[in-house]
Backbone as CSV, one residue per row, in Angstrom:
resi,resn,N_x,N_y,N_z,CA_x,CA_y,CA_z,C_x,C_y,C_z
1,MET,19.435,-12.324,10.775,18.086,-12.739,10.332,17.425,-13.660,11.284
2,LEU,16.137,-13.577,11.480,15.373,-14.342,12.339,15.329,-15.709,11.682
3,ASN,15.175,-16.716,12.527,15.103,-18.108,11.916,13.648,-18.342,11.469
4,GLU,13.422,-19.379,10.730,12.173,-19.700,10.160,10.998,-19.802,11.060
5,GLU,11.380,-20.554,12.155,10.239,-20.717,13.093,9.802,-19.503,13.757
6,THR,10.807,-18.482,14.104,10.298,-17.259,14.614,9.407,-16.497,13.613
7,ARG,9.923,-16.433,12.378,9.252,-15.720,11.303,7.710,-16.275,11.223
8,ALA,7.521,-17.653,11.330,6.338,-18.161,11.200,5.480,-17.699,12.511
9,THR,6.037,-17.715,13.555,5.419,-17.283,14.836,4.802,-15.921,14.794
10,LEU,5.698,-15.025,14.179,5.275,-13.662,14.061,4.195,-13.457,12.968
11,ALA,4.268,-14.159,11.876,3.342,-14.087,10.824,1.960,-14.663,11.412
12,GLN,1.920,-15.602,12.301,0.743,-16.124,12.855,0.071,-15.123,13.734
13,ARG,0.822,-14.328,14.493,0.290,-13.270,15.314,-0.403,-12.194,14.452
14,LEU,0.171,-11.798,13.353,-0.503,-10.907,12.458,-1.712,-11.421,11.884
15,TRP,-1.665,-12.828,11.484,-2.808,-13.441,10.901,-3.943,-13.425,11.844
16,ASP,-3.678,-13.824,13.013,-4.785,-13.857,14.032,-5.402,-12.436,14.309
17,ALA,-4.465,-11.425,14.357,-4.907,-10.029,14.611,-5.855,-9.615,13.444
18,GLU,-5.529,-9.930,12.346,-6.425,-9.579,11.173,-7.638,-10.378,11.239
19,ALA,-7.687,-11.552,11.375,-8.771,-12.407,11.350,-9.763,-12.064,12.564
20,GLY,-9.262,-11.747,13.628,-10.055,-11.427,14.825,-10.249,-9.947,15.043
21,VAL,-9.830,-9.115,14.138,-9.827,-7.676,14.165,-9.381,-7.274,15.688
22,THR,-8.233,-7.689,16.157,-7.859,-7.583,17.424,-6.325,-7.079,17.246
23,PRO,-5.981,-5.938,17.425,-4.592,-5.524,17.132,-3.706,-5.996,18.210
24,ILE,-2.368,-6.075,17.811,-1.507,-6.664,18.815,-0.350,-5.636,19.043
25,ALA,0.557,-5.924,20.039,1.663,-5.109,20.275,2.687,-5.245,19.142
26,PRO,3.423,-4.177,18.911,4.497,-4.135,17.821,5.351,-5.405,17.889
27,LEU,5.590,-5.946,16.714,6.476,-7.252,16.736,7.929,-6.707,17.299
28,THR,8.304,-5.620,17.068,9.571,-5.187,17.378,9.700,-4.919,18.924
29,ASP,8.682,-4.991,19.713,8.790,-5.048,21.145,9.671,-6.210,21.630
30,ASP,9.368,-7.403,21.003,9.941,-8.727,21.402,11.221,-8.879,20.447
31,HIS,11.213,-8.249,19.302,12.261,-8.457,18.401,12.792,-7.157,17.837
32,PRO,13.500,-6.256,18.682,13.949,-4.916,18.194,14.940,-4.995,17.114
33,ASP,15.456,-6.172,16.912,16.433,-6.289,15.785,15.795,-6.736,14.516
34,LEU,14.523,-6.790,14.328,13.698,-7.189,13.303,14.119,-6.255,11.856
35,THR,14.672,-6.815,11.052,15.163,-6.081,9.859,14.109,-6.026,8.731
36,PRO,14.274,-5.096,7.769,13.369,-5.132,6.656,13.202,-6.397,5.909
37,ASP,14.286,-7.004,5.868,14.327,-8.405,5.088,13.510,-9.355,5.908
38,ASP,13.772,-9.501,7.195,12.937,-10.356,8.060,11.494,-9.989,7.896
39,ALA,11.239,-8.804,7.849,9.756,-8.341,7.798,9.086,-8.778,6.584
40,PHE,9.820,-8.676,5.449,9.252,-8.964,4.150,9.103,-10.621,4.068
41,GLU,9.976,-11.264,4.734,9.794,-12.708,4.691,8.559,-12.997,5.565
42,ILE,8.343,-12.395,6.597,6.993,-12.588,7.507,5.853,-12.226,6.556
43,GLN,5.928,-11.092,5.916,4.890,-10.768,5.026,4.470,-11.929,4.016
44,LEU,5.628,-12.376,3.479,5.391,-13.443,2.489,4.729,-14.695,2.948
45,VAL,5.088,-15.009,4.239,4.396,-16.230,4.890,2.854,-16.107,4.778
46,ASN,2.360,-14.880,5.095,0.841,-14.694,5.091,0.405,-14.503,3.797
47,ILE,1.128,-13.847,2.794,0.647,-13.752,1.470,0.510,-15.163,0.777
48,ARG,1.523,-16.004,0.999,1.411,-17.435,0.365,0.287,-18.079,1.082
49,ARG,-0.014,-17.899,2.297,-1.178,-18.536,2.842,-2.435,-18.111,2.296
50,LYS,-2.547,-16.828,1.911,-3.665,-16.356,1.267,-3.847,-16.744,-0.161
51,LEU,-2.730,-17.021,-0.919,-2.745,-17.421,-2.241,-3.096,-18.992,-2.268
52,ASP,-2.742,-19.695,-1.254,-3.051,-21.117,-1.091,-4.567,-21.208,-0.850
53,ALA,-5.170,-20.167,-0.247,-6.663,-20.145,-0.005,-7.518,-19.706,-1.218
54,GLY,-6.792,-19.259,-2.374,-7.528,-18.959,-3.573,-7.291,-17.529,-3.939
55,ALA,-6.650,-16.711,-3.156,-6.373,-15.319,-3.506,-5.416,-15.241,-4.763
56,VAL,-5.479,-14.007,-5.468,-4.612,-13.874,-6.666,-4.008,-12.488,-6.380
57,VAL,-2.544,-12.367,-6.697,-1.930,-11.184,-6.687,-2.417,-10.304,-7.844
58,THR,-2.892,-9.041,-7.423,-3.336,-8.076,-8.561,-2.282,-6.883,-8.619
59,GLY,-1.360,-6.831,-7.766,-0.519,-5.698,-7.789,0.459,-5.604,-6.585
60,HIS,0.936,-4.424,-6.440,1.909,-4.186,-5.390,1.828,-2.661,-4.903
61,LYS,2.249,-2.363,-3.753,2.129,-1.096,-3.275,3.410,-0.645,-2.529
62,VAL,3.619,0.716,-2.602,4.639,1.364,-1.752,4.016,2.213,-0.860
63,GLY,4.462,2.317,0.375,4.009,3.161,1.383,4.954,4.008,2.007
64,LEU,4.470,4.947,2.769,5.458,5.887,3.443,6.501,6.444,2.549
65,ALA,6.107,6.800,1.279,6.940,7.295,0.235,7.040,8.689,0.195
66,SER,6.296,9.621,1.026,6.305,10.906,1.062,6.753,11.496,2.346
67,ARG,7.385,12.599,2.453,7.794,13.176,3.829,6.705,13.299,4.638
68,ALA,5.322,13.608,4.178,4.311,13.723,5.112,4.003,12.398,5.839
69,MET,4.092,11.416,5.040,3.651,10.069,5.629,4.893,9.530,6.542
70,GLN,6.096,9.846,6.116,7.230,9.433,7.002,7.281,10.138,8.325
71,GLU,6.963,11.390,8.294,6.889,12.225,9.515,5.663,11.723,10.413
72,MET,4.551,11.459,9.754,3.346,11.026,10.478,3.611,9.728,11.255
73,MET,4.371,8.829,10.608,4.606,7.434,11.198,5.937,7.202,11.844
74,GLY,6.749,8.290,11.718,8.131,8.196,12.432,9.063,7.151,11.748
75,VAL,9.084,7.147,10.478,10.015,6.433,9.748,10.741,7.176,8.681
76,ASP,11.846,6.598,8.232,12.687,7.242,7.307,12.852,6.772,5.913
77,GLU,12.137,5.587,5.582,12.155,5.035,4.311,10.832,4.404,3.962
78,PRO,10.496,4.107,2.760,9.241,3.442,2.397,9.101,1.965,2.805
79,ASP,7.827,1.614,2.812,7.590,0.140,2.944,6.877,-0.356,1.601
80,TYR,6.476,-1.684,1.596,6.217,-2.322,0.437,5.401,-3.521,0.664
81,GLY,4.304,-3.732,-0.112,3.504,-4.845,0.166,2.715,-5.276,-1.079
82,HIS,1.916,-6.353,-0.928,1.132,-6.981,-1.991,-0.253,-6.458,-2.097
83,LEU,-0.862,-6.408,-3.193,-2.290,-6.220,-3.530,-2.942,-7.599,-4.004
84,LEU,-4.021,-7.880,-3.422,-4.724,-9.159,-3.914,-6.132,-8.886,-4.256
85,ASP,-6.695,-9.778,-5.004,-7.997,-9.604,-5.561,-9.044,-9.564,-4.458
86,THR,-8.754,-10.102,-3.370,-9.653,-10.014,-2.190,-9.680,-8.691,-1.486
87,MET,-8.662,-7.698,-1.940,-8.486,-6.342,-1.400,-9.151,-5.316,-2.328
88,GLU,-9.437,-5.808,-3.556,-10.115,-4.779,-4.502,-11.557,-4.603,-4.240
89,TYR,-12.013,-3.395,-4.189,-13.337,-3.032,-3.878,-13.874,-2.212,-5.035
90,PRO,-15.115,-2.577,-5.386,-15.713,-1.693,-6.512,-16.206,-0.367,-6.024
91,GLU,-15.947,0.557,-6.786,-16.298,1.913,-6.514,-17.795,2.054,-6.368
92,GLY,-18.303,2.714,-5.252,-19.735,2.967,-5.074,-20.411,1.821,-4.166
93,THR,-19.588,0.897,-3.761,-20.145,-0.165,-2.937,-19.493,0.025,-1.509
94,PRO,-20.306,0.386,-0.397,-19.832,0.715,0.994,-18.999,-0.436,1.491
95,ILE,-17.966,-0.058,2.172,-17.078,-1.189,2.922,-17.356,-1.089,4.285
96,GLY,-17.444,-2.245,4.802,-17.747,-2.354,6.261,-16.513,-2.010,7.121
97,ALA,-16.579,-0.883,7.771,-15.507,-0.414,8.634,-15.154,-1.352,9.857
98,ALA,-16.200,-2.094,10.300,-15.972,-2.885,11.406,-15.002,-4.110,11.189
99,ARG,-14.648,-4.330,9.822,-13.828,-5.418,9.505,-12.404,-5.000,9.753
100,PHE,-12.040,-3.743,10.199,-10.642,-3.301,10.196,-10.400,-2.808,11.664
101,CYS,-9.133,-2.787,12.064,-8.765,-2.264,13.381,-8.719,-0.810,13.412
102,PHE,-7.950,-0.114,12.536,-7.871,1.248,12.426,-7.769,1.799,10.985
103,PRO,-8.952,1.790,10.364,-8.763,2.084,8.926,-8.579,3.553,8.622
104,ARG,-7.772,3.646,7.551,-7.440,5.012,7.042,-7.378,4.961,5.509
105,VAL,-7.477,6.123,4.815,-7.425,6.226,3.414,-6.263,6.985,2.902
106,GLU,-5.719,6.596,1.802,-4.653,7.322,1.166,-5.069,7.591,-0.337
107,VAL,-4.664,8.825,-0.676,-4.982,9.266,-2.119,-3.728,8.918,-3.000
108,GLU,-3.882,8.268,-4.119,-2.746,7.799,-4.842,-3.024,7.904,-6.318
109,VAL,-1.964,8.369,-7.053,-1.853,8.312,-8.555,-1.500,6.833,-8.853
110,GLY,-2.381,6.036,-9.286,-2.001,4.697,-9.514,-1.559,4.367,-10.909
111,PHE,-0.949,3.128,-11.135,-0.505,2.748,-12.369,-1.007,1.334,-12.653
112,ILE,-1.207,0.988,-13.982,-1.595,-0.279,-14.514,-0.348,-0.685,-15.469
113,LEU,0.238,-1.765,-15.189,1.394,-2.118,-16.096,0.820,-2.716,-17.298
114,GLY,1.551,-2.340,-18.488,1.337,-3.060,-19.665,2.449,-3.988,-20.102
115,ALA,3.480,-4.086,-19.203,4.592,-5.021,-19.396,5.232,-5.275,-18.229
116,ASP,5.910,-6.441,-18.106,6.679,-6.736,-16.924,7.767,-5.681,-16.738
117,ILE,8.130,-5.442,-15.468,9.259,-4.390,-15.171,10.574,-5.166,-14.857
118,PRO,11.668,-4.714,-15.455,12.923,-5.382,-15.001,13.107,-5.462,-13.556
119,PRO,13.560,-6.609,-13.042,13.627,-6.838,-11.656,14.694,-6.083,-10.913
120,GLU,15.668,-5.614,-11.490,16.811,-5.056,-10.705,17.379,-3.894,-11.565
121,GLY,17.679,-2.719,-10.693,18.349,-1.543,-11.374,17.295,-0.879,-12.297
122,CYS,16.085,-0.938,-11.985,14.986,-0.261,-13.052,15.201,1.292,-12.911
123,SER,15.366,1.740,-14.119,15.397,3.171,-14.215,13.988,3.831,-14.212
124,GLN,14.061,5.123,-14.106,12.663,5.855,-14.301,12.192,5.619,-15.775
125,GLU,13.078,5.617,-16.749,12.625,5.464,-18.099,12.092,3.942,-18.303
126,GLU,12.796,2.949,-17.733,12.192,1.626,-17.853,10.848,1.431,-17.144
127,ALA,10.797,2.062,-15.909,9.354,2.043,-15.376,8.300,2.629,-16.120
128,ALA,8.675,3.901,-16.688,7.648,4.543,-17.583,7.287,3.546,-18.914
129,ALA,8.171,2.902,-19.406,8.034,2.213,-20.529,7.102,1.032,-20.266
130,ALA,6.975,0.539,-19.032,6.183,-0.645,-18.616,4.814,-0.177,-18.203
131,ILE,4.545,1.053,-18.122,3.154,1.483,-17.646,2.311,1.781,-18.780
132,GLU,1.148,1.157,-18.697,0.126,1.308,-19.843,-0.922,2.502,-19.450
133,TRP,-1.352,2.493,-18.224,-2.349,3.515,-17.760,-1.964,4.193,-16.471
134,VAL,-2.327,5.427,-16.320,-2.279,6.158,-15.099,-3.812,6.198,-14.609
135,VAL,-4.016,6.016,-13.430,-5.444,5.855,-12.793,-5.585,6.570,-11.665
136,PRO,-6.703,7.057,-11.272,-7.040,7.557,-9.935,-7.279,6.483,-8.926
137,SER,-6.886,6.533,-7.680,-6.966,5.380,-6.765,-6.969,6.019,-5.205
138,ILE,-7.675,5.152,-4.439,-7.581,5.422,-2.966,-7.250,4.040,-2.347
139,GLU,-6.287,4.127,-1.606,-5.922,2.946,-0.878,-6.475,2.903,0.614
140,LEU,-6.970,1.789,0.983,-7.392,1.530,2.375,-6.270,0.750,3.121
141,ILE,-5.764,1.551,4.129,-4.755,0.940,4.982,-5.297,0.664,6.274
142,ASP,-4.740,-0.282,6.990,-5.105,-0.660,8.369,-3.796,-1.268,9.079
143,SER,-3.673,-0.993,10.357,-2.581,-1.609,11.071,-3.054,-2.692,12.017
144,ARG,-2.537,-3.777,11.916,-2.829,-4.815,12.912,-1.937,-4.566,14.128
145,ILE,-1.253,-3.540,14.184,-0.366,-3.162,15.303,-1.104,-2.100,16.071
146,LYS,-1.340,-2.336,17.396,-2.166,-1.506,18.177,-1.697,-0.068,18.098
147,ASP,-2.761,0.802,17.951,-2.678,2.310,17.930,-1.656,2.776,16.880
148,TRP,-1.410,1.977,15.746,-0.548,2.439,14.659,0.915,2.637,15.211
149,LYS,1.319,2.044,16.443,2.631,2.284,16.934,3.648,1.361,16.187
150,ILE,3.930,1.870,15.000,4.738,0.775,14.198,6.113,1.467,13.954
151,THR,7.101,0.438,13.735,8.326,0.767,13.141,8.257,0.305,11.645
152,LEU,9.347,0.611,10.885,9.331,0.139,9.420,9.275,-1.408,9.520
153,GLY,9.859,-2.204,10.349,9.733,-3.649,10.336,8.406,-4.092,10.607
154,ASP,7.591,-3.465,11.515,6.320,-3.850,11.834,5.367,-3.754,10.625
155,THR,5.436,-2.561,10.045,4.544,-2.276,8.904,4.779,-3.118,7.705
156,ILE,6.226,-3.411,7.359,6.455,-4.313,6.263,5.868,-5.745,6.534
157,ALA,6.145,-6.224,7.684,5.650,-7.551,8.100,4.197,-7.501,7.923
158,ASP,3.479,-6.512,8.181,1.956,-6.482,8.169,1.508,-6.047,6.790
159,ASN,2.177,-6.451,5.732,1.822,-6.223,4.291,1.793,-4.700,4.076
160,ALA,2.756,-3.965,4.686,2.654,-2.552,4.535,1.427,-1.898,4.861
161,SER,0.843,-2.450,5.934,-0.459,-1.902,6.480,-1.621,-1.788,5.537
162,SER,-1.459,-2.583,4.428,-2.512,-2.398,3.288,-3.565,-3.447,3.493
163,CYS,-4.816,-3.123,3.120,-5.951,-4.039,3.234,-7.030,-3.926,2.163
164,GLY,-6.844,-2.797,1.313,-7.879,-2.576,0.253,-7.592,-1.399,-0.717
165,TYR,-8.173,-1.422,-1.834,-8.022,-0.345,-2.649,-9.229,-0.236,-3.696
166,VAL,-9.463,0.917,-4.141,-10.433,1.350,-5.229,-9.657,2.065,-6.247
167,VAL,-9.804,1.569,-7.603,-9.419,2.261,-8.666,-10.510,2.874,-9.466
168,GLY,-10.445,4.144,-9.891,-11.431,4.826,-10.522,-11.531,4.477,-11.924
169,SER,-12.717,4.917,-12.674,-12.762,4.504,-14.037,-11.983,5.290,-14.999
170,GLY,-11.329,6.414,-14.589,-10.542,7.141,-15.506,-9.334,6.474,-15.891
171,ARG,-8.816,6.577,-17.049,-7.681,6.024,-17.663,-6.927,7.041,-18.598
172,VAL,-5.655,7.255,-18.297,-4.889,8.257,-19.102,-3.587,7.588,-19.449
173,ARG,-3.081,7.683,-20.763,-1.813,7.228,-21.064,-0.753,8.013,-20.446
174,LEU,0.266,7.380,-20.033,1.450,8.038,-19.426,1.989,9.220,-20.143
175,ALA,2.035,9.083,-21.445,2.521,10.081,-22.353,1.676,11.289,-22.414
176,ASP,0.399,11.133,-21.912,-0.558,12.257,-22.008,-0.623,12.993,-20.657
177,ILE,0.176,12.734,-19.733,0.113,13.479,-18.452,1.485,13.453,-17.765
178,ASP,1.683,14.543,-17.067,2.975,14.661,-16.270,2.604,14.206,-14.896
179,VAL,3.163,12.924,-14.708,2.783,12.204,-13.313,3.469,12.818,-12.134
180,ALA,4.387,13.685,-12.450,5.120,14.460,-11.259,4.365,15.731,-10.859
181,ALA,3.289,16.026,-11.612,2.733,17.403,-11.451,1.198,17.277,-11.342
182,ILE,0.724,16.171,-10.722,-0.771,15.995,-10.653,-1.288,16.425,-9.187
183,GLU,-2.044,17.385,-9.428,-2.628,17.954,-8.090,-3.938,16.953,-7.644
184,ALA,-3.868,16.740,-6.441,-4.885,15.763,-5.808,-5.537,16.532,-4.644
185,THR,-6.851,16.345,-4.654,-7.696,16.994,-3.591,-8.565,15.864,-2.951
186,LEU,-8.686,15.811,-1.683,-9.416,14.814,-1.001,-10.533,15.554,-0.188
187,TYR,-11.780,14.925,-0.347,-12.994,15.408,0.235,-13.500,14.288,1.242
188,LYS,-13.971,14.688,2.327,-14.566,13.758,3.226,-15.947,14.300,3.581
189,ASN,-16.916,13.381,3.303,-18.337,13.627,3.526,-18.698,15.114,2.844
190,GLY,-18.120,15.273,1.671,-18.459,16.382,0.859,-17.585,17.662,1.185
191,GLU,-16.789,17.619,2.238,-16.075,18.808,2.640,-14.545,18.552,2.360
192,PHE,-13.898,19.734,2.012,-12.499,19.686,1.639,-11.721,19.188,2.883
193,LEU,-10.705,18.290,2.644,-10.001,17.637,3.818,-8.483,17.954,3.601
194,ALA,-7.925,17.758,2.339,-6.615,17.974,2.209,-6.162,17.968,0.788
195,SER,-5.014,18.424,0.354,-4.654,18.444,-1.012,-3.066,18.258,-1.060
196,GLY,-2.567,17.808,-2.192,-1.204,17.589,-2.418,-0.736,17.391,-3.840
197,ARG,0.509,17.290,-4.172,0.873,17.110,-5.458,1.783,15.818,-5.640
198,SER,1.717,15.169,-6.779,2.270,13.886,-6.956,3.820,13.833,-6.757
199,ASP,4.435,14.922,-6.970,5.988,14.842,-6.806,6.447,14.676,-5.407
200,ALA,5.478,14.681,-4.367,5.756,14.456,-3.034,6.208,13.007,-2.789
201,VAL,5.859,12.177,-3.808,6.153,10.746,-3.685,7.580,10.616,-4.440
202,LEU,8.627,10.534,-3.597,10.013,10.312,-3.999,10.358,11.249,-5.199
203,GLY,9.705,12.411,-5.281,10.012,13.360,-6.231,9.365,13.131,-7.588
204,ASN,8.790,11.868,-7.879,8.165,11.557,-9.027,7.624,10.029,-8.748
205,PRO,6.316,9.739,-8.785,5.891,8.512,-8.378,6.540,7.316,-9.401
206,LEU,7.133,7.704,-10.541,7.846,6.737,-11.375,9.005,6.153,-10.568
207,ASN,9.678,7.041,-9.698,10.709,6.550,-8.850,10.402,5.531,-8.014
208,SER,9.175,5.612,-7.531,8.728,4.662,-6.452,8.496,3.281,-7.216
209,VAL,8.050,3.270,-8.492,7.851,2.086,-9.126,9.241,1.321,-9.323
210,GLY,10.228,2.133,-9.837,11.550,1.513,-10.037,12.097,1.014,-8.825
211,TRP,12.002,1.817,-7.686,12.537,1.493,-6.408,11.918,0.077,-5.981
212,LEU,10.617,0.087,-6.090,9.849,-1.203,-5.607,10.337,-2.382,-6.349
213,ALA,10.476,-2.291,-7.706,10.875,-3.453,-8.509,12.241,-3.931,-8.171
214,SER,13.200,-3.036,-7.864,14.478,-3.481,-7.429,14.531,-4.094,-5.971
215,THR,13.641,-3.430,-5.116,13.706,-3.835,-3.687,13.200,-5.281,-3.499
216,VAL,12.138,-5.618,-4.187,11.541,-6.992,-3.921,12.092,-7.982,-4.806
217,ALA,13.031,-7.585,-5.793,13.528,-8.624,-6.581,14.325,-9.764,-5.936
218,LYS,15.006,-9.398,-4.855,15.777,-10.505,-4.130,15.037,-11.512,-3.504
219,PHE,13.675,-11.199,-3.346,12.834,-12.196,-2.795,12.001,-13.009,-3.778
220,GLY,12.445,-12.734,-5.117,11.745,-13.525,-6.208,10.331,-12.936,-6.596
221,VAL,10.119,-11.719,-6.081,8.774,-11.019,-6.399,8.993,-10.130,-7.561
222,ARG,8.074,-10.162,-8.496,8.232,-9.465,-9.721,7.006,-8.577,-10.077
223,LEU,7.237,-7.502,-10.719,5.996,-6.613,-11.076,5.657,-7.030,-12.496
224,ARG,4.398,-7.548,-12.661,4.109,-8.136,-13.942,3.041,-7.307,-14.673
225,LYS,2.987,-7.623,-15.966,1.968,-7.070,-16.890,0.619,-7.244,-16.265
226,GLY,-0.284,-6.194,-16.172,-1.452,-6.215,-15.623,-1.626,-5.870,-14.124
227,ASP,-0.515,-5.752,-13.497,-0.345,-5.468,-12.042,-0.893,-3.900,-11.869
228,VAL,-1.586,-3.678,-10.795,-1.869,-2.355,-10.294,-0.719,-2.033,-9.395
229,ILE,-0.092,-0.872,-9.632,0.878,-0.333,-8.694,0.432,0.934,-7.989
230,LEU,0.426,0.926,-6.700,0.218,2.136,-5.960,1.385,2.579,-5.346
231,PRO,1.924,3.744,-5.813,3.280,4.137,-5.521,3.493,4.943,-4.190
232,GLY,2.376,5.249,-3.583,2.554,6.068,-2.371,1.571,7.284,-2.441
233,THR,1.289,7.971,-1.282,0.417,9.068,-1.365,1.213,10.343,-1.079
234,ALA,0.711,11.488,-1.573,1.197,12.746,-1.391,0.531,13.404,-0.237
235,ILE,-0.412,12.955,0.298,-1.288,13.487,1.379,-1.277,12.498,2.540
236,ARG,-1.315,13.114,3.774,-1.360,12.313,4.994,-2.427,11.412,4.974
237,ALA,-2.310,10.210,5.544,-3.453,9.187,5.616,-4.446,9.786,6.524
238,MET,-5.779,9.581,6.192,-6.883,10.121,6.937,-7.706,9.021,7.603
239,ASP,-8.116,9.137,8.849,-9.022,8.138,9.506,-10.378,8.031,8.816
240,ALA,-10.815,6.824,8.844,-12.098,6.600,8.422,-13.031,5.892,9.366
241,ALA,-14.343,6.176,9.327,-15.177,5.531,10.368,-16.497,5.265,9.496
242,PRO,-17.310,4.463,10.212,-18.637,3.990,9.596,-19.387,5.239,9.208
243,GLY,-19.956,5.252,7.943,-20.698,6.310,7.505,-19.943,7.462,6.803
244,ASP,-18.638,7.334,6.761,-17.789,8.301,6.064,-17.705,7.907,4.592
245,SER,-17.585,9.034,3.770,-17.444,8.834,2.237,-16.302,9.854,1.824
246,PHE,-15.415,9.264,0.996,-14.371,10.155,0.524,-14.240,10.235,-0.993
247,ARG,-13.861,11.378,-1.510,-13.727,11.552,-2.932,-12.400,12.127,-3.169
248,ALA,-11.649,11.615,-3.999,-10.345,12.228,-4.389,-10.515,12.679,-5.951
249,ASP,-10.191,14.000,-6.142,-10.104,14.616,-7.465,-8.571,14.699,-7.853
250,PHE,-8.320,14.352,-9.125,-6.902,14.373,-9.649,-6.884,15.208,-10.897
251,ALA,-6.147,16.301,-10.986,-6.241,17.215,-12.071,-5.838,16.387,-13.408
252,GLY,-6.554,16.383,-14.357,-6.240,15.811,-15.665,-6.409,14.205,-15.489
253,LEU,-6.972,13.701,-14.467,-6.994,12.337,-14.358,-8.350,11.782,-13.933
254,GLY,-9.096,12.527,-13.338,-10.497,12.159,-12.898,-10.595,11.986,-11.482
255,SER,-11.645,11.326,-11.025,-11.952,11.095,-9.542,-12.194,9.717,-9.261
256,VAL,-12.058,9.415,-7.883,-12.520,8.063,-7.424,-12.911,8.341,-5.955
257,SER,-13.942,7.361,-5.593,-14.523,7.451,-4.236,-14.437,6.262,-3.487
258,MET,-14.543,6.327,-2.174,-14.632,5.063,-1.399,-15.530,5.420,-0.245
259,GLU,-16.347,4.552,0.140,-17.421,4.813,1.153,-17.324,3.710,2.172
260,PHE,-17.755,4.178,3.433,-17.790,3.094,4.462,-19.111,3.093,5.219
261,ARG,-19.549,1.895,5.700,-20.743,1.658,6.411,-20.441,1.016,7.772
């Protein structure tokens, strides 16, 4: 494990990169032994700093949960991060792309919790029991690491490369939809871009929720009632630029859009 001083120094690098929209070299260039636990402790340094400034945790995310994303980024296991109220964008309001280093969008079958999730050893059934709503969502990801040259440790430290999300107005009870068989289609500027199915996320996005609850429990992080959970995308992340608009259609769930200026 890295010592507290080193973790604080690396957290400051990421903080400055985000604030200045100036990407940095991978943290693992200087610290090739950076472990996922080290990385999450670094993430927590900056999350606590944002909470101290008035932000509120609105949920949690899992990334790199599908083979497509793991192959795209060259990793072999998921990452995980926090969602804050400062990261939530209203649908229909364009987002300034210049605020980000390398923005990309991900299409996700999202969940809203109606109850706390058990912190350890959470089964698929327990995860399902805690979910109140299934919702259409798009996550906005961005890497403060130059050119997305990340390892697992780099992205976890960087809040799992997360920086925003939009949740659509559609709401479906979990019992009323098979969350492992939702077809999703992504359009960019009105043209078909890609499609995928929700079971690409760890076989079932419910598995992602249980895995997340167990993984972060040892750090004292809990998945609480009211949280938005983004379990991962079944489609490769797509680059976004000023003027782009994206729409994701989910079979049986509805649509959600994200726009950039």
